[in-house]
Every structure is written in C-alpha cells, then in structure tokens.
Amino acid sequence: MQLKAGSDLVRKQNRAVVIAALRKVGRLSRTELSAETGLSPSTVSAITSDLMSENVVLEVSETDAAVTRRGRPQIALTLNPARATVAAIELSLNRLSVTITDYNATVLKEVAEVFPTAKSGSVDILNRMTDAIRKALEPVSAELSSIVVAVQGRTDAQGRDLLWTPISPGRDVQLADVLEAEFSAPVTVANDCSMIAAALRWQNSERYQRDLMAVLLSHGIGMGLYLDGRLFSGARSSAAEFGHMQFIPNGAKCRCGARGCIEAYAGDYAIWRSASGQSPDTLPEIDLTLVDMRQLAAKARAGEGPERRAYKQAAAAIGHGIASVFALTDPVPIAFCGSGTAAFDIMRPDIEAVIKGSNVGAYDNLFDFDLHDSETPLIRQGSIITALLSVDDQISSGEESLQGILQTNWRAIA
Ligand SMILES: [Zn+2]
C-alpha cells in the first residue's frame, strides 16, 4: 500500500510539473518538456498521454517560423483553452470589473461597471457582483472552474469573506459562500495588493520567487508580502496592512477610523490634505484625479512650500513603514506600484534616508526598488493567474474531475 501511495504522489507531482511548464512557456514539444522539467522522455510521454485523454493538453502543429528555426517539423503541446473557464473580479472605489478567461489565459469577456461603493452595503455588493459575473458569462456560455475576487480591504485568513473595506460601509461580506452557491466553483477572496504581488511574481519569478514586498501608492496605501515563497497573512485576517501601521501615535485621521496611520500621511488624500492646509482631522470628500495629483507633484518639484513638505512627510511615513517591516523580515526586494509612483522622484531621497538611518541601514542592496505605474492591470493579471493556478492544482491532484462529476450530477438531479 505504501508503495502505491508513494507512486501516486510522484505521479501527481509529475503532472503538476508538466502542467506548470506548459502554463509558463505556452507551447513545448515533448522533447522540450523533458528538458524543461527534468523528467525522462518516457515519463513525459505517459503523463502527456493521460493529460490529452483528459482534455487538459492538446497537440498543435508548430508554426512555419518555429519549424524553420528548429530545422524540422515538430508537434507541440499546449494547455487546452477549452478545458476550463475562470473569472477574475475586482472591487475598487466606485468600480466593479469582471474578466473571464479560458484555460490558456485568453480573455473571453470583460465587463466594467461604475458602482457607487460608498453607498452600497453587503447585500448590494453581493447582488451587484453576482449580476456582473452572470452578465460577463452570458456570451461565453461556459461554467466556471475558479473565481478570484480582489478587494480593497481586509479579508479573513481563509480568503472567503471581505471583513472590512474603506470603500463601502459593508462588513463581513460572505463573498465566497454566496458566489460558490451561485456558480458552483471554488472562490478565493484576496486583498488587491496580494494580487499585485502575485502578478509581479508571475512576471519576474527569478527576482521575486522567494521574497517580495509590493507596496501600493495610490488613494490608499497597501501591501502584498511574500516571504520564503508564501503569501504572508495574519492569524485571523489577510493582515499585512502596511497603510495602517502606525506612523505617529494620535496623529492625522485615516480612512480606517484610526489616527496616525502611514496612509494618513502618504495616501493621495492625505498628501492633498496636508498640502492644501486642511486640518489633519478632516477627510477630504473629493475624489482626487490623476491630474490633481500631477499638478500637486509639479508644484512640489518647483520648490519649497506646502506641497513639497506634504510629499516629504509622505516619504517619511513610507520610509518608516519599510524600515519597520525590514526590522522584522530583513530587507526584501520592493516593487512600488500605482499612480503614486509618478511622484516617487520627489519622495525617494527621504524614503532612502529614513531606511538608511534605521537599524537595517547597514544591509547591502537596500534600495533596489522597481516601479510599476498602474495597479489595475497588475491586480487583474494576478487574479487571473491565481484562478488558473488553482485549476492547475485541482487537475494535477485529480480532485477537479471528481468535483466536476459531482457538480454535473447534482445539476442533472436538480
Ligand atoms: Zn488607517
């Protein structure tokens, strides 16, 4: 029995390795798959034959260009786009978007809606999201195999509920329970910054595979943190609330209701509030545009004044937060993302000075920062790849087919 259990485990691992290689590279011949995965040609042949019979993998003819390049025609293998359909949903300030892709990550349908989140409670969010997914699925006419919902805010540690969000009065929104009942597909609810981090790891696995701190600089401040290849989360919630780490006790008012958070100095609204001389007790009502922030940054670059002071204070808050995280984790690569990176040149010297002056200042390569200006495509890509990798997991472990059969039978009975 032990031998059988062991060989079954090896088989599942080998299936996972083959699927992962095709997911990463796209098209590979059997010979290339063997080289890519380190598996013997006979193992590759057996596994791909199984995966083809399960409609997970397809044979395709190489394009003429590829044939010429390699000198002889070859049959390539690729993931079967029709094998699964996944949905990536993003809930952000006044916006709800749904992206449906096939198993090869090709976008089949996108729906983006204006959604007044500040006036919408838990029930509104659940209804609106269900409707939007249904609407996006209509022309695709396929069943979903995985759903990932990226939200601004705190989720529970299991990735099922949206516990709290600064964009809506809704609390403890049971997104996974409701969407799973509606669409009969596993649902993961994730903080949007975690999805940014997932996208960056996918794009640059060599640099970020082990550790990554993805810091979102935008209307709010957020963080997705990978340590030792695992997404960091708290004992009870998604945690990693970089924007709500305390910078100044009893300081400026934050959107979360607390005082002195990093975001209350470094979020767009906080920089604007400080630069325009408003009380740190007020939360600006206006929705700041990119143009507003660009003009503010231009004034800060032009010379001394309240605008530059506001950005210097933002930089001090961000530097303080990074130094505090580094004191716990040791320095890790940082990717700054979002619209706030447009003013990174103004903040960089102060961010670096604060980190340098901290107890981690003696480390090498402290300031090897990457910048990514727009967060939305990263959140979407991270959600799509998370959904697809979850399907890959189900397929390589063999659990997907059982679940698929159960769902099909259940629907037939219903
Ligand atoms: Zn806060």
Short mmCIF file of C-alpha atoms and ligand atoms in Angstrom, two decimals:
data_model
loop_
_atom_site.label_atom_id
_atom_site.label_comp_id
_atom_site.label_asym_id
_atom_site.label_seq_id
_atom_site.Cartn_x
_atom_site.Cartn_y
_atom_site.Cartn_z
CA MET A 1 0.00 0.00 0.00
CA GLN A 2 2.81 2.31 0.97
CA LEU A 3 4.44 1.82 -2.41
CA LYS A 4 1.17 2.60 -4.19
CA ALA A 5 0.64 5.76 -2.10
CA GLY A 6 4.20 6.84 -2.90
CA SER A 7 3.90 6.26 -6.65
CA ASP A 8 0.56 8.07 -6.69
CA LEU A 9 2.18 11.07 -5.05
CA VAL A 10 5.03 11.05 -7.59
CA ARG A 11 2.51 10.82 -10.42
CA LYS A 12 0.59 13.84 -9.09
CA GLN A 13 3.83 15.80 -8.68
CA ASN A 14 4.91 14.96 -12.23
CA ARG A 15 1.52 16.00 -13.60
CA ALA A 16 1.87 19.28 -11.72
CA VAL A 17 5.37 19.85 -13.10
CA VAL A 18 4.26 19.24 -16.71
CA ILE A 19 1.19 21.50 -16.38
CA ALA A 20 3.32 24.22 -14.73
CA ALA A 21 5.86 24.11 -17.59
CA LEU A 22 3.12 24.46 -20.22
CA ARG A 23 1.48 27.23 -18.17
CA LYS A 24 4.77 29.13 -18.02
CA VAL A 25 6.12 28.61 -21.54
CA GLY A 26 2.93 28.13 -23.57
CA ARG A 27 3.95 25.61 -26.25
CA LEU A 28 6.51 22.87 -25.86
CA SER A 29 7.37 19.73 -27.80
CA ARG A 30 7.70 16.53 -25.78
CA THR A 31 11.49 16.79 -26.09
CA GLU A 32 11.42 20.38 -24.82
CA LEU A 33 9.07 19.39 -22.00
CA SER A 34 11.54 16.75 -20.94
CA ALA A 35 14.40 19.29 -20.96
CA GLU A 36 12.28 21.93 -19.19
CA THR A 37 11.03 19.65 -16.41
CA GLY A 38 13.96 17.24 -16.00
CA LEU A 39 11.54 14.31 -16.41
CA SER A 40 12.55 11.37 -18.62
CA PRO A 41 11.08 11.22 -22.16
CA SER A 42 9.07 8.12 -21.23
CA THR A 43 7.57 9.82 -18.15
CA VAL A 44 6.70 12.90 -20.20
CA SER A 45 5.11 10.70 -22.82
CA ALA A 46 2.98 8.81 -20.25
CA ILE A 47 1.86 11.95 -18.44
CA THR A 48 1.05 13.95 -21.56
CA SER A 49 -0.88 10.98 -22.93
CA ASP A 50 -3.01 10.95 -19.73
CA LEU A 51 -3.47 14.72 -19.85
CA MET A 52 -4.52 14.55 -23.51
CA SER A 53 -7.12 11.90 -22.77
CA GLU A 54 -8.46 14.19 -20.01
CA ASN A 55 -8.61 17.12 -22.46
CA VAL A 56 -6.14 19.10 -20.37
CA VAL A 57 -3.46 19.20 -23.07
CA LEU A 58 -3.70 19.50 -26.86
CA GLU A 59 -1.34 18.69 -29.71
CA VAL A 60 -0.77 21.60 -32.08
CA SER A 61 1.35 21.93 -35.20
CA GLU A 62 4.24 24.32 -34.85
CA THR A 63 4.03 27.50 -36.92
CA ASP A 64 6.18 27.71 -40.05
CA ALA A 65 8.54 30.14 -38.33
CA ALA A 66 9.12 27.75 -35.46
CA VAL A 67 9.69 24.84 -37.86
CA THR A 68 12.27 26.83 -39.80
CA ARG A 69 14.01 27.89 -36.60
CA ARG A 70 14.31 24.35 -35.30
CA GLY A 71 15.06 22.85 -38.69
CA ARG A 72 12.46 20.09 -38.58
CA PRO A 73 8.72 19.97 -38.06
CA GLN A 74 7.58 19.10 -34.54
CA ILE A 75 4.32 18.59 -32.78
CA ALA A 76 3.96 20.93 -29.82
CA LEU A 77 1.81 20.53 -26.75
CA THR A 78 -0.21 23.29 -25.17
CA LEU A 79 -2.87 23.62 -22.50
CA ASN A 80 -6.34 23.11 -23.93
CA PRO A 81 -8.08 26.52 -23.79
CA ALA A 82 -11.49 24.85 -23.60
CA ARG A 83 -10.55 22.80 -20.53
CA ALA A 84 -11.65 25.46 -18.03
CA THR A 85 -13.06 28.96 -17.72
CA VAL A 86 -12.15 31.25 -14.83
CA ALA A 87 -13.34 34.63 -13.56
CA ALA A 88 -11.25 37.45 -12.05
CA ILE A 89 -13.27 40.11 -10.25
CA GLU A 90 -12.04 43.43 -8.94
CA LEU A 91 -13.95 45.55 -6.46
CA SER A 92 -12.43 49.01 -6.09
CA LEU A 93 -13.66 52.52 -5.29
CA ASN A 94 -16.83 53.08 -7.35
CA ARG A 95 -15.88 50.33 -9.79
CA LEU A 96 -16.60 46.65 -10.31
CA SER A 97 -14.95 44.67 -13.09
CA VAL A 98 -15.20 41.05 -14.23
CA THR A 99 -12.74 39.34 -16.58
CA ILE A 100 -13.47 35.87 -17.95
CA THR A 101 -10.61 33.89 -19.46
CA ASP A 102 -10.12 30.44 -20.91
CA TYR A 103 -7.65 27.89 -19.51
CA ASN A 104 -4.88 29.47 -21.59
CA ALA A 105 -5.47 32.92 -20.02
CA THR A 106 -7.01 34.36 -23.20
CA VAL A 107 -9.58 36.98 -22.23
CA LEU A 108 -13.04 35.93 -23.43
CA LYS A 109 -15.09 38.76 -21.95
CA GLU A 110 -14.64 41.84 -19.81
CA VAL A 111 -17.29 43.82 -18.01
CA ALA A 112 -16.51 47.01 -16.06
CA GLU A 113 -19.23 48.95 -14.27
CA VAL A 114 -19.47 52.14 -12.28
CA PHE A 115 -20.70 51.07 -8.85
CA PRO A 116 -21.22 53.61 -6.05
CA THR A 117 -19.41 51.60 -3.38
CA ALA A 118 -19.66 54.25 -0.66
CA LYS A 119 -23.46 53.98 -0.79
CA SER A 120 -23.54 50.18 -1.08
CA GLY A 121 -23.74 47.73 1.82
CA SER A 122 -23.01 44.00 1.96
CA VAL A 123 -26.20 42.89 0.19
CA ASP A 124 -25.70 45.44 -2.61
CA ILE A 125 -22.13 44.22 -3.14
CA LEU A 126 -23.21 40.56 -3.27
CA ASN A 127 -26.10 41.23 -5.66
CA ARG A 128 -24.15 43.50 -7.94
CA MET A 129 -21.19 41.14 -8.13
CA THR A 130 -23.38 38.11 -8.86
CA ASP A 131 -25.18 40.03 -11.62
CA ALA A 132 -21.92 41.28 -13.14
CA ILE A 133 -20.43 37.75 -13.28
CA ARG A 134 -23.63 36.38 -14.79
CA LYS A 135 -23.63 39.16 -17.39
CA ALA A 136 -19.99 38.54 -18.31
CA LEU A 137 -20.58 34.77 -18.59
CA GLU A 138 -23.63 35.07 -20.84
CA PRO A 139 -21.86 35.32 -24.23
CA VAL A 140 -19.20 32.81 -23.13
CA SER A 141 -21.76 30.15 -22.17
CA ALA A 142 -19.34 28.15 -20.05
CA GLU A 143 -19.25 27.04 -16.45
CA LEU A 144 -16.61 28.49 -14.16
CA SER A 145 -13.88 26.34 -12.62
CA SER A 146 -12.43 29.03 -10.36
CA ILE A 147 -13.28 32.56 -9.23
CA VAL A 148 -10.88 35.05 -7.64
CA VAL A 149 -12.22 38.27 -6.14
CA ALA A 150 -9.68 41.03 -5.47
CA VAL A 151 -10.90 43.61 -2.99
CA GLN A 152 -9.60 46.76 -1.42
CA GLY A 153 -9.65 45.90 2.25
CA ARG A 154 -9.15 43.15 4.78
CA THR A 155 -10.26 39.57 4.13
CA ASP A 156 -10.40 36.65 6.55
CA ALA A 157 -7.31 34.44 6.76
CA GLN A 158 -9.06 31.66 4.75
CA GLY A 159 -9.73 34.04 1.83
CA ARG A 160 -13.54 33.72 1.98
CA ASP A 161 -15.03 36.89 3.45
CA LEU A 162 -14.41 40.60 2.95
CA LEU A 163 -14.19 41.68 6.60
CA TRP A 164 -13.66 45.40 6.19
CA THR A 165 -13.10 47.86 3.37
CA PRO A 166 -12.53 51.62 3.28
CA ILE A 167 -14.67 51.94 0.12
CA SER A 168 -18.01 50.70 1.45
CA PRO A 169 -19.96 50.51 4.73
CA GLY A 170 -20.37 46.76 4.04
CA ARG A 171 -18.80 44.50 6.68
CA ASP A 172 -18.25 40.72 6.89
CA VAL A 173 -19.38 40.25 3.29
CA GLN A 174 -19.58 36.49 2.70
CA LEU A 175 -18.42 36.62 -0.89
CA ALA A 176 -17.11 33.05 -1.21
CA ASP A 177 -20.20 31.37 0.28
CA VAL A 178 -22.61 33.30 -1.91
CA LEU A 179 -20.62 33.08 -5.17
CA GLU A 180 -19.84 29.37 -4.68
CA ALA A 181 -23.53 28.61 -4.20
CA GLU A 182 -24.38 30.67 -7.28
CA PHE A 183 -21.67 29.47 -9.69
CA SER A 184 -20.64 26.05 -8.26
CA ALA A 185 -16.96 26.96 -8.49
CA PRO A 186 -14.33 27.43 -5.77
CA VAL A 187 -13.92 31.09 -4.81
CA THR A 188 -10.88 32.86 -3.36
CA VAL A 189 -11.25 36.34 -1.90
CA ALA A 190 -7.96 38.23 -1.75
CA ASN A 191 -6.66 41.66 -0.91
CA ASP A 192 -5.93 43.53 -4.15
CA CYS A 193 -2.30 44.16 -3.17
CA SER A 194 -1.77 40.42 -2.75
CA MET A 195 -2.91 40.04 -6.37
CA ILE A 196 -0.44 42.74 -7.44
CA ALA A 197 2.30 40.73 -5.74
CA ALA A 198 1.06 37.52 -7.43
CA ALA A 199 1.26 39.22 -10.85
CA LEU A 200 4.78 40.54 -10.25
CA ARG A 201 5.98 37.09 -9.14
CA TRP A 202 4.50 35.59 -12.28
CA GLN A 203 6.16 38.22 -14.49
CA ASN A 204 9.55 38.02 -12.79
CA SER A 205 9.75 34.73 -10.98
CA GLU A 206 13.53 34.77 -10.77
CA ARG A 207 13.66 38.04 -8.82
CA TYR A 208 10.53 37.65 -6.73
CA GLN A 209 10.01 33.91 -6.30
CA ARG A 210 11.16 33.88 -2.68
CA ASP A 211 10.52 37.33 -1.22
CA LEU A 212 8.63 40.39 -2.41
CA MET A 213 7.13 43.46 -0.82
CA ALA A 214 4.67 45.04 -3.29
CA VAL A 215 3.72 48.48 -1.96
CA LEU A 216 0.70 50.24 -3.48
CA LEU A 217 0.94 54.04 -3.56
CA SER A 218 -2.47 55.39 -4.52
CA HIS A 219 -5.55 56.96 -2.93
CA GLY A 220 -4.84 54.44 -0.18
CA ILE A 221 -1.62 52.62 0.75
CA GLY A 222 -1.43 48.83 0.68
CA MET A 223 0.99 45.94 0.61
CA GLY A 224 1.23 42.39 -0.71
CA LEU A 225 4.02 40.48 1.02
CA TYR A 226 5.62 37.18 0.02
CA LEU A 227 8.14 35.68 2.40
CA ASP A 228 10.00 32.46 1.61
CA GLY A 229 7.66 31.84 -1.34
CA ARG A 230 4.46 32.16 0.71
CA LEU A 231 1.92 34.94 0.78
CA PHE A 232 2.06 36.46 4.25
CA SER A 233 -1.26 36.60 6.06
CA GLY A 234 -2.27 37.14 9.66
CA ALA A 235 -3.61 34.70 12.24
CA ARG A 236 -7.17 35.96 11.70
CA SER A 237 -7.15 38.11 8.58
CA SER A 238 -5.22 38.91 5.43
CA ALA A 239 -3.32 41.45 7.60
CA ALA A 240 -0.14 42.94 6.05
CA GLU A 241 -1.89 46.31 6.46
CA PHE A 242 1.14 48.41 5.65
CA GLY A 243 -1.00 51.54 5.15
CA HIS A 244 -2.46 51.19 8.63
CA MET A 245 0.77 50.61 10.52
CA GLN A 246 1.16 53.48 12.93
CA PHE A 247 3.49 56.31 11.96
CA ILE A 248 2.58 58.98 14.55
CA PRO A 249 0.53 57.99 17.64
CA ASN A 250 -2.70 60.02 17.79
CA GLY A 251 -1.72 61.70 14.53
CA ALA A 252 -3.70 62.57 11.41
CA LYS A 253 -7.05 60.93 10.77
CA CYS A 254 -7.10 57.88 8.48
CA ARG A 255 -9.89 56.43 6.33
CA CYS A 256 -9.88 53.37 8.60
CA GLY A 257 -11.10 55.49 11.51
CA ALA A 258 -7.81 55.32 13.42
CA ARG A 259 -5.22 58.05 13.78
CA GLY A 260 -1.60 58.33 12.73
CA CYS A 261 -1.58 55.53 10.12
CA ILE A 262 1.02 55.63 7.32
CA GLU A 263 -1.84 56.12 4.85
CA ALA A 264 -2.99 59.22 6.78
CA TYR A 265 0.28 60.83 5.61
CA ALA A 266 1.09 59.05 2.35
CA GLY A 267 -2.26 58.31 0.65
CA ASP A 268 -3.21 60.73 -2.15
CA TYR A 269 -5.96 62.22 0.03
CA ALA A 270 -3.52 62.74 2.90
CA ILE A 271 -0.86 64.43 0.75
CA TRP A 272 -3.59 66.67 -0.71
CA ARG A 273 -5.00 67.45 2.75
CA SER A 274 -1.62 68.43 4.11
CA ALA A 275 -0.56 70.44 1.03
CA SER A 276 -3.81 72.41 0.96
CA GLY A 277 -3.53 73.31 4.64
CA GLN A 278 -6.61 71.39 5.78
CA SER A 279 -6.90 70.09 9.33
CA PRO A 280 -5.42 66.60 9.84
CA ASP A 281 -8.79 65.78 11.47
CA THR A 282 -10.72 66.10 8.20
CA LEU A 283 -11.07 63.51 5.48
CA PRO A 284 -11.29 65.20 2.06
CA GLU A 285 -14.61 64.40 0.41
CA ILE A 286 -13.38 64.90 -3.12
CA ASP A 287 -12.29 62.12 -5.43
CA LEU A 288 -8.83 63.23 -6.44
CA THR A 289 -7.94 62.69 -10.07
CA LEU A 290 -4.58 61.81 -11.57
CA VAL A 291 -4.45 65.35 -12.98
CA ASP A 292 -4.97 66.83 -9.47
CA MET A 293 -2.09 64.76 -8.12
CA ARG A 294 0.13 65.51 -11.13
CA GLN A 295 -0.35 69.24 -10.58
CA LEU A 296 0.40 68.85 -6.88
CA ALA A 297 3.60 66.94 -7.67
CA ALA A 298 4.64 69.61 -10.21
CA LYS A 299 4.33 72.29 -7.50
CA ALA A 300 6.37 70.14 -5.10
CA ARG A 301 9.11 69.76 -7.72
CA ALA A 302 9.13 73.52 -8.44
CA GLY A 303 10.42 74.49 -4.99
CA GLU A 304 9.95 74.71 -1.25
CA GLY A 305 6.42 75.13 0.01
CA PRO A 306 3.47 73.21 1.49
CA GLU A 307 3.34 70.80 -1.46
CA ARG A 308 6.96 69.73 -1.07
CA ARG A 309 6.53 69.47 2.71
CA ALA A 310 3.48 67.22 2.21
CA TYR A 311 5.47 64.87 -0.05
CA LYS A 312 8.43 64.85 2.36
CA GLN A 313 6.09 63.84 5.17
CA ALA A 314 4.60 61.10 2.96
CA ALA A 315 8.11 59.86 2.21
CA ALA A 316 8.99 59.82 5.92
CA ALA A 317 5.87 57.74 6.65
CA ILE A 318 6.64 55.24 3.85
CA GLY A 319 10.33 55.01 4.81
CA HIS A 320 9.37 54.46 8.46
CA GLY A 321 6.97 51.66 7.44
CA ILE A 322 9.53 49.91 5.26
CA ALA A 323 12.22 50.15 7.94
CA SER A 324 9.76 48.67 10.47
CA VAL A 325 8.87 45.74 8.18
CA PHE A 326 12.57 45.19 7.36
CA ALA A 327 13.37 45.06 11.09
CA LEU A 328 11.01 42.07 11.29
CA THR A 329 11.77 40.35 7.98
CA ASP A 330 15.26 41.61 6.91
CA PRO A 331 15.37 43.57 3.64
CA VAL A 332 13.47 42.05 0.70
CA PRO A 333 13.00 43.31 -2.88
CA ILE A 334 10.38 46.07 -3.11
CA ALA A 335 8.10 46.92 -6.02
CA PHE A 336 6.26 50.23 -5.69
CA CYS A 337 3.05 50.23 -7.73
CA GLY A 338 0.19 52.54 -8.51
CA SER A 339 -0.46 56.13 -9.53
CA GLY A 340 1.56 57.49 -6.59
CA THR A 341 4.78 56.25 -8.22
CA ALA A 342 4.51 59.26 -10.59
CA ALA A 343 5.80 61.34 -7.66
CA PHE A 344 8.37 58.78 -6.49
CA ASP A 345 11.25 61.00 -7.64
CA ILE A 346 10.17 63.62 -5.08
CA MET A 347 9.88 61.10 -2.24
CA ARG A 348 12.79 58.78 -2.98
CA PRO A 349 15.59 60.72 -1.20
CA ASP A 350 13.60 60.91 2.05
CA ILE A 351 12.40 57.30 1.86
CA GLU A 352 16.02 56.18 1.43
CA ALA A 353 17.30 58.46 4.20
CA VAL A 354 14.79 57.10 6.73
CA ILE A 355 15.60 53.46 5.88
CA LYS A 356 19.34 54.18 5.90
CA GLY A 357 19.03 55.71 9.38
CA SER A 358 17.19 52.67 10.76
CA ASN A 359 18.72 49.55 12.29
CA VAL A 360 18.67 47.77 8.90
CA GLY A 361 20.64 50.60 7.27
CA ALA A 362 23.86 48.62 7.11
CA TYR A 363 22.46 45.95 4.74
CA ASP A 364 23.50 45.89 1.05
CA ASN A 365 21.09 46.47 -1.83
CA LEU A 366 18.54 48.24 0.36
CA PHE A 367 17.24 50.48 -2.39
CA ASP A 368 16.84 48.12 -5.31
CA PHE A 369 13.31 49.39 -5.97
CA ASP A 370 11.15 48.59 -9.00
CA LEU A 371 8.38 50.95 -10.10
CA HIS A 372 5.11 49.97 -11.81
CA ASP A 373 2.80 52.87 -12.51
CA SER A 374 -0.65 51.38 -12.96
CA GLU A 375 -2.09 48.94 -10.44
CA THR A 376 -5.26 47.87 -12.27
CA PRO A 377 -3.62 45.62 -14.92
CA LEU A 378 -1.49 44.01 -12.20
CA ILE A 379 -4.50 43.28 -9.97
CA ARG A 380 -6.27 41.74 -12.96
CA GLN A 381 -3.29 39.65 -14.06
CA GLY A 382 -2.61 38.48 -10.51
CA SER A 383 -6.24 37.43 -10.06
CA ILE A 384 -6.33 35.57 -13.39
CA ILE A 385 -3.11 33.67 -12.73
CA THR A 386 -4.23 32.83 -9.18
CA ALA A 387 -7.51 31.44 -10.55
CA LEU A 388 -5.71 29.42 -13.26
CA LEU A 389 -3.10 28.02 -10.87
CA SER A 390 -5.94 26.89 -8.62
CA VAL A 391 -7.45 24.96 -11.55
CA ASP A 392 -3.98 23.52 -12.34
CA ASP A 393 -3.80 22.33 -8.74
CA GLN A 394 -7.21 20.70 -8.94
CA ILE A 395 -6.31 18.95 -12.20
CA SER A 396 -2.85 17.74 -11.19
CA SER A 397 -4.16 16.33 -7.91
CA GLY A 398 -7.09 14.66 -9.67
CA GLU A 399 -9.60 16.44 -7.41
CA GLU A 400 -11.02 18.54 -10.20
CA SER A 401 -12.52 15.68 -12.14
CA LEU A 402 -14.31 14.29 -9.07
CA GLN A 403 -15.64 17.73 -8.22
CA GLY A 404 -16.71 18.22 -11.84
CA ILE A 405 -18.56 14.91 -11.83
CA LEU A 406 -20.29 15.72 -8.53
CA GLN A 407 -21.35 19.13 -9.81
CA THR A 408 -22.62 17.72 -13.10
CA ASN A 409 -24.64 15.01 -11.35
CA TRP A 410 -26.01 17.46 -8.84
CA ARG A 411 -27.15 19.76 -11.63
CA ALA A 412 -28.72 16.87 -13.54
CA ILE A 413 -30.70 15.90 -10.44
CA ALA A 414 -31.68 19.50 -9.67
ZN ZN B 1 -5.62 53.60 8.90
#
